[in-house]
JSON list of C-alpha atoms in Angstrom, two decimals:
[
{"chain": "A", "resi": 1, "resn": "MET", "atom": "CA", "xyz": [137.89, 202.71, -187.32]},
{"chain": "A", "resi": 2, "resn": "ASN", "atom": "CA", "xyz": [139.22, 204.00, -184.28]},
{"chain": "A", "resi": 3, "resn": "ALA", "atom": "CA", "xyz": [139.27, 201.97, -181.42]},
{"chain": "A", "resi": 4, "resn": "LEU", "atom": "CA", "xyz": [138.77, 205.51, -179.04]},
{"chain": "A", "resi": 5, "resn": "ALA", "atom": "CA", "xyz": [135.42, 205.94, -180.89]},
{"chain": "A", "resi": 6, "resn": "LYS", "atom": "CA", "xyz": [134.06, 202.77, -179.45]},
{"chain": "A", "resi": 7, "resn": "THR", "atom": "CA", "xyz": [135.27, 203.26, -175.75]},
{"chain": "A", "resi": 8, "resn": "THR", "atom": "CA", "xyz": [134.64, 206.74, -175.26]},
{"chain": "A", "resi": 9, "resn": "PRO", "atom": "CA", "xyz": [130.93, 206.97, -173.52]},
{"chain": "A", "resi": 10, "resn": "ALA", "atom": "CA", "xyz": [128.17, 209.18, -173.57]},
{"chain": "A", "resi": 11, "resn": "PRO", "atom": "CA", "xyz": [128.25, 212.15, -171.12]},
{"chain": "A", "resi": 12, "resn": "ARG", "atom": "CA", "xyz": [125.20, 211.70, -170.33]},
{"chain": "A", "resi": 13, "resn": "LEU", "atom": "CA", "xyz": [124.91, 213.42, -166.64]},
{"chain": "A", "resi": 14, "resn": "THR", "atom": "CA", "xyz": [128.24, 215.18, -166.32]},
{"chain": "A", "resi": 15, "resn": "GLY", "atom": "CA", "xyz": [128.03, 217.04, -169.81]},
{"chain": "A", "resi": 16, "resn": "SER", "atom": "CA", "xyz": [125.97, 220.16, -170.86]},
{"chain": "A", "resi": 17, "resn": "GLU", "atom": "CA", "xyz": [123.59, 220.20, -173.65]},
{"chain": "A", "resi": 18, "resn": "ALA", "atom": "CA", "xyz": [126.55, 222.30, -175.33]},
{"chain": "A", "resi": 19, "resn": "GLU", "atom": "CA", "xyz": [129.64, 219.97, -174.71]},
{"chain": "A", "resi": 20, "resn": "ARG", "atom": "CA", "xyz": [127.38, 216.77, -175.83]},
{"chain": "A", "resi": 21, "resn": "ARG", "atom": "CA", "xyz": [126.53, 218.27, -178.94]},
{"chain": "A", "resi": 22, "resn": "VAL", "atom": "CA", "xyz": [129.88, 219.14, -179.90]},
{"chain": "A", "resi": 23, "resn": "TRP", "atom": "CA", "xyz": [130.24, 214.86, -178.61]},
{"chain": "A", "resi": 24, "resn": "ILE", "atom": "CA", "xyz": [127.82, 213.88, -181.16]},
{"chain": "A", "resi": 25, "resn": "LYS", "atom": "CA", "xyz": [129.09, 215.69, -184.04]},
{"chain": "A", "resi": 26, "resn": "ALA", "atom": "CA", "xyz": [132.66, 214.37, -183.09]},
{"chain": "A", "resi": 27, "resn": "GLN", "atom": "CA", "xyz": [131.67, 210.81, -182.49]},
{"chain": "A", "resi": 28, "resn": "LEU", "atom": "CA", "xyz": [129.94, 210.69, -185.92]},
{"chain": "A", "resi": 29, "resn": "GLU", "atom": "CA", "xyz": [133.48, 212.00, -187.48]},
{"chain": "A", "resi": 30, "resn": "LEU", "atom": "CA", "xyz": [135.19, 209.68, -185.64]},
{"chain": "A", "resi": 31, "resn": "ARG", "atom": "CA", "xyz": [132.71, 206.91, -187.49]},
{"chain": "A", "resi": 32, "resn": "GLY", "atom": "CA", "xyz": [133.24, 208.28, -190.80]},
{"chain": "A", "resi": 33, "resn": "GLU", "atom": "CA", "xyz": [129.60, 209.27, -190.43]},
{"chain": "A", "resi": 34, "resn": "SER", "atom": "CA", "xyz": [127.90, 213.17, -190.94]},
{"chain": "A", "resi": 35, "resn": "PHE", "atom": "CA", "xyz": [124.30, 214.68, -190.81]},
{"chain": "A", "resi": 36, "resn": "ALA", "atom": "CA", "xyz": [124.25, 214.28, -194.08]},
{"chain": "A", "resi": 37, "resn": "THR", "atom": "CA", "xyz": [125.00, 210.75, -194.34]},
{"chain": "A", "resi": 38, "resn": "ILE", "atom": "CA", "xyz": [122.00, 210.29, -191.51]},
{"chain": "A", "resi": 39, "resn": "ALA", "atom": "CA", "xyz": [120.01, 212.52, -194.02]},
{"chain": "A", "resi": 40, "resn": "ARG", "atom": "CA", "xyz": [120.17, 210.17, -197.19]},
{"chain": "A", "resi": 41, "resn": "GLU", "atom": "CA", "xyz": [119.62, 207.24, -195.69]},
{"chain": "A", "resi": 42, "resn": "LEU", "atom": "CA", "xyz": [116.02, 208.41, -194.23]},
{"chain": "A", "resi": 43, "resn": "GLY", "atom": "CA", "xyz": [115.35, 210.57, -196.76]},
{"chain": "A", "resi": 44, "resn": "VAL", "atom": "CA", "xyz": [115.32, 213.82, -195.59]},
{"chain": "A", "resi": 45, "resn": "SER", "atom": "CA", "xyz": [117.31, 217.16, -195.64]},
{"chain": "A", "resi": 46, "resn": "ARG", "atom": "CA", "xyz": [120.82, 217.63, -193.16]},
{"chain": "A", "resi": 47, "resn": "GLN", "atom": "CA", "xyz": [118.94, 220.47, -191.73]},
{"chain": "A", "resi": 48, "resn": "ALA", "atom": "CA", "xyz": [116.10, 217.93, -190.27]},
{"chain": "A", "resi": 49, "resn": "VAL", "atom": "CA", "xyz": [118.89, 215.85, -188.92]},
{"chain": "A", "resi": 50, "resn": "GLN", "atom": "CA", "xyz": [120.88, 218.81, -187.37]},
{"chain": "A", "resi": 51, "resn": "ARG", "atom": "CA", "xyz": [117.90, 219.94, -186.00]},
{"chain": "A", "resi": 52, "resn": "ALA", "atom": "CA", "xyz": [117.33, 217.38, -183.66]},
{"chain": "A", "resi": 53, "resn": "LEU", "atom": "CA", "xyz": [120.55, 218.56, -181.65]},
{"chain": "A", "resi": 54, "resn": "ASN", "atom": "CA", "xyz": [118.58, 221.80, -179.96]},
{"chain": "A", "resi": 55, "resn": "GLU", "atom": "CA", "xyz": [114.63, 220.18, -180.83]},
{"chain": "A", "resi": 56, "resn": "ARG", "atom": "CA", "xyz": [112.57, 216.78, -179.68]},
{"chain": "A", "resi": 57, "resn": "ARG", "atom": "CA", "xyz": [112.95, 215.06, -183.36]},
{"chain": "A", "resi": 58, "resn": "PRO", "atom": "CA", "xyz": [112.62, 211.43, -181.75]},
{"chain": "A", "resi": 59, "resn": "ARG", "atom": "CA", "xyz": [113.17, 209.79, -185.33]},
{"chain": "A", "resi": 60, "resn": "MET", "atom": "CA", "xyz": [116.19, 211.93, -186.05]},
{"chain": "A", "resi": 61, "resn": "GLU", "atom": "CA", "xyz": [117.09, 211.01, -182.25]},
{"chain": "A", "resi": 62, "resn": "ARG", "atom": "CA", "xyz": [116.70, 207.50, -182.84]},
{"chain": "A", "resi": 63, "resn": "ALA", "atom": "CA", "xyz": [118.84, 207.82, -186.24]},
{"chain": "A", "resi": 64, "resn": "ILE", "atom": "CA", "xyz": [121.71, 209.65, -184.53]},
{"chain": "A", "resi": 65, "resn": "ALA", "atom": "CA", "xyz": [121.71, 207.09, -181.51]},
{"chain": "A", "resi": 66, "resn": "ALA", "atom": "CA", "xyz": [122.30, 204.15, -183.87]},
{"chain": "A", "resi": 67, "resn": "LYS", "atom": "CA", "xyz": [124.97, 205.29, -185.82]},
{"chain": "A", "resi": 68, "resn": "LEU", "atom": "CA", "xyz": [126.69, 205.86, -182.17]},
{"chain": "A", "resi": 69, "resn": "GLY", "atom": "CA", "xyz": [125.36, 202.19, -180.64]},
{"chain": "A", "resi": 70, "resn": "LEU", "atom": "CA", "xyz": [123.58, 204.39, -178.13]},
{"chain": "A", "resi": 71, "resn": "ASN", "atom": "CA", "xyz": [119.80, 205.02, -176.84]},
{"chain": "A", "resi": 72, "resn": "PRO", "atom": "CA", "xyz": [118.67, 208.38, -177.71]},
{"chain": "A", "resi": 73, "resn": "ALA", "atom": "CA", "xyz": [117.87, 208.42, -174.03]},
{"chain": "A", "resi": 74, "resn": "ASP", "atom": "CA", "xyz": [121.37, 208.61, -173.25]},
{"chain": "A", "resi": 75, "resn": "LEU", "atom": "CA", "xyz": [122.40, 211.23, -175.45]},
{"chain": "A", "resi": 76, "resn": "TRP", "atom": "CA", "xyz": [119.36, 213.57, -174.27]},
{"chain": "A", "resi": 77, "resn": "PRO", "atom": "CA", "xyz": [118.05, 212.29, -170.75]},
{"chain": "A", "resi": 78, "resn": "GLU", "atom": "CA", "xyz": [115.98, 215.64, -170.75]},
{"chain": "A", "resi": 79, "resn": "ARG", "atom": "CA", "xyz": [113.76, 214.52, -173.45]},
{"chain": "A", "resi": 80, "resn": "TYR", "atom": "CA", "xyz": [113.17, 210.68, -172.40]},
{"chain": "A", "resi": 81, "resn": "ASP", "atom": "CA", "xyz": [111.20, 209.71, -169.48]},
{"chain": "A", "resi": 82, "resn": "PRO", "atom": "CA", "xyz": [112.58, 206.87, -166.93]},
{"chain": "A", "resi": 83, "resn": "ALA", "atom": "CA", "xyz": [111.53, 203.71, -169.43]},
{"chain": "A", "resi": 84, "resn": "ASN", "atom": "CA", "xyz": [113.62, 205.51, -172.67]},
{"chain": "A", "resi": 85, "resn": "HIS", "atom": "CA", "xyz": [109.96, 206.92, -174.33]},
{"chain": "A", "resi": 86, "resn": "PRO", "atom": "CA", "xyz": [109.64, 210.46, -175.79]},
{"chain": "A", "resi": 87, "resn": "LYS", "atom": "CA", "xyz": [108.40, 213.03, -173.57]},
{"chain": "A", "resi": 88, "resn": "ARG", "atom": "CA", "xyz": [105.66, 214.83, -175.09]},
{"chain": "A", "resi": 89, "resn": "GLY", "atom": "CA", "xyz": [105.16, 218.58, -174.68]},
{"chain": "A", "resi": 90, "resn": "ARG", "atom": "CA", "xyz": [107.21, 221.77, -175.26]},
{"chain": "A", "resi": 91, "resn": "LYS", "atom": "CA", "xyz": [110.51, 222.65, -173.26]},
{"chain": "A", "resi": 92, "resn": "PRO", "atom": "CA", "xyz": [109.00, 225.97, -170.74]},
{"chain": "A", "resi": 93, "resn": "ARG", "atom": "CA", "xyz": [109.28, 229.17, -172.45]},
{"chain": "A", "resi": 94, "resn": "GLN", "atom": "CA", "xyz": [112.19, 230.89, -170.61]}
]
């Protein structure tokens, strides 16, 4: 495993959602993981895992975060309350 992969901090507060998506994909790749491998482990489609990048999917968020050694709230702070529980409800329409 690449030493950089272990030490690169999650862009929790400084990164936009788009930057975090790119960071997540890159970190998974550095660790030899992919959405497909996570999907196989969970028994779901690759697309189901990938949807977690754009939509609230707590189960998939937990699996992705676990592969990165983080909490889901570190990757998606806007989706979690201060106690690290998933927020309920939908995003407001724009």
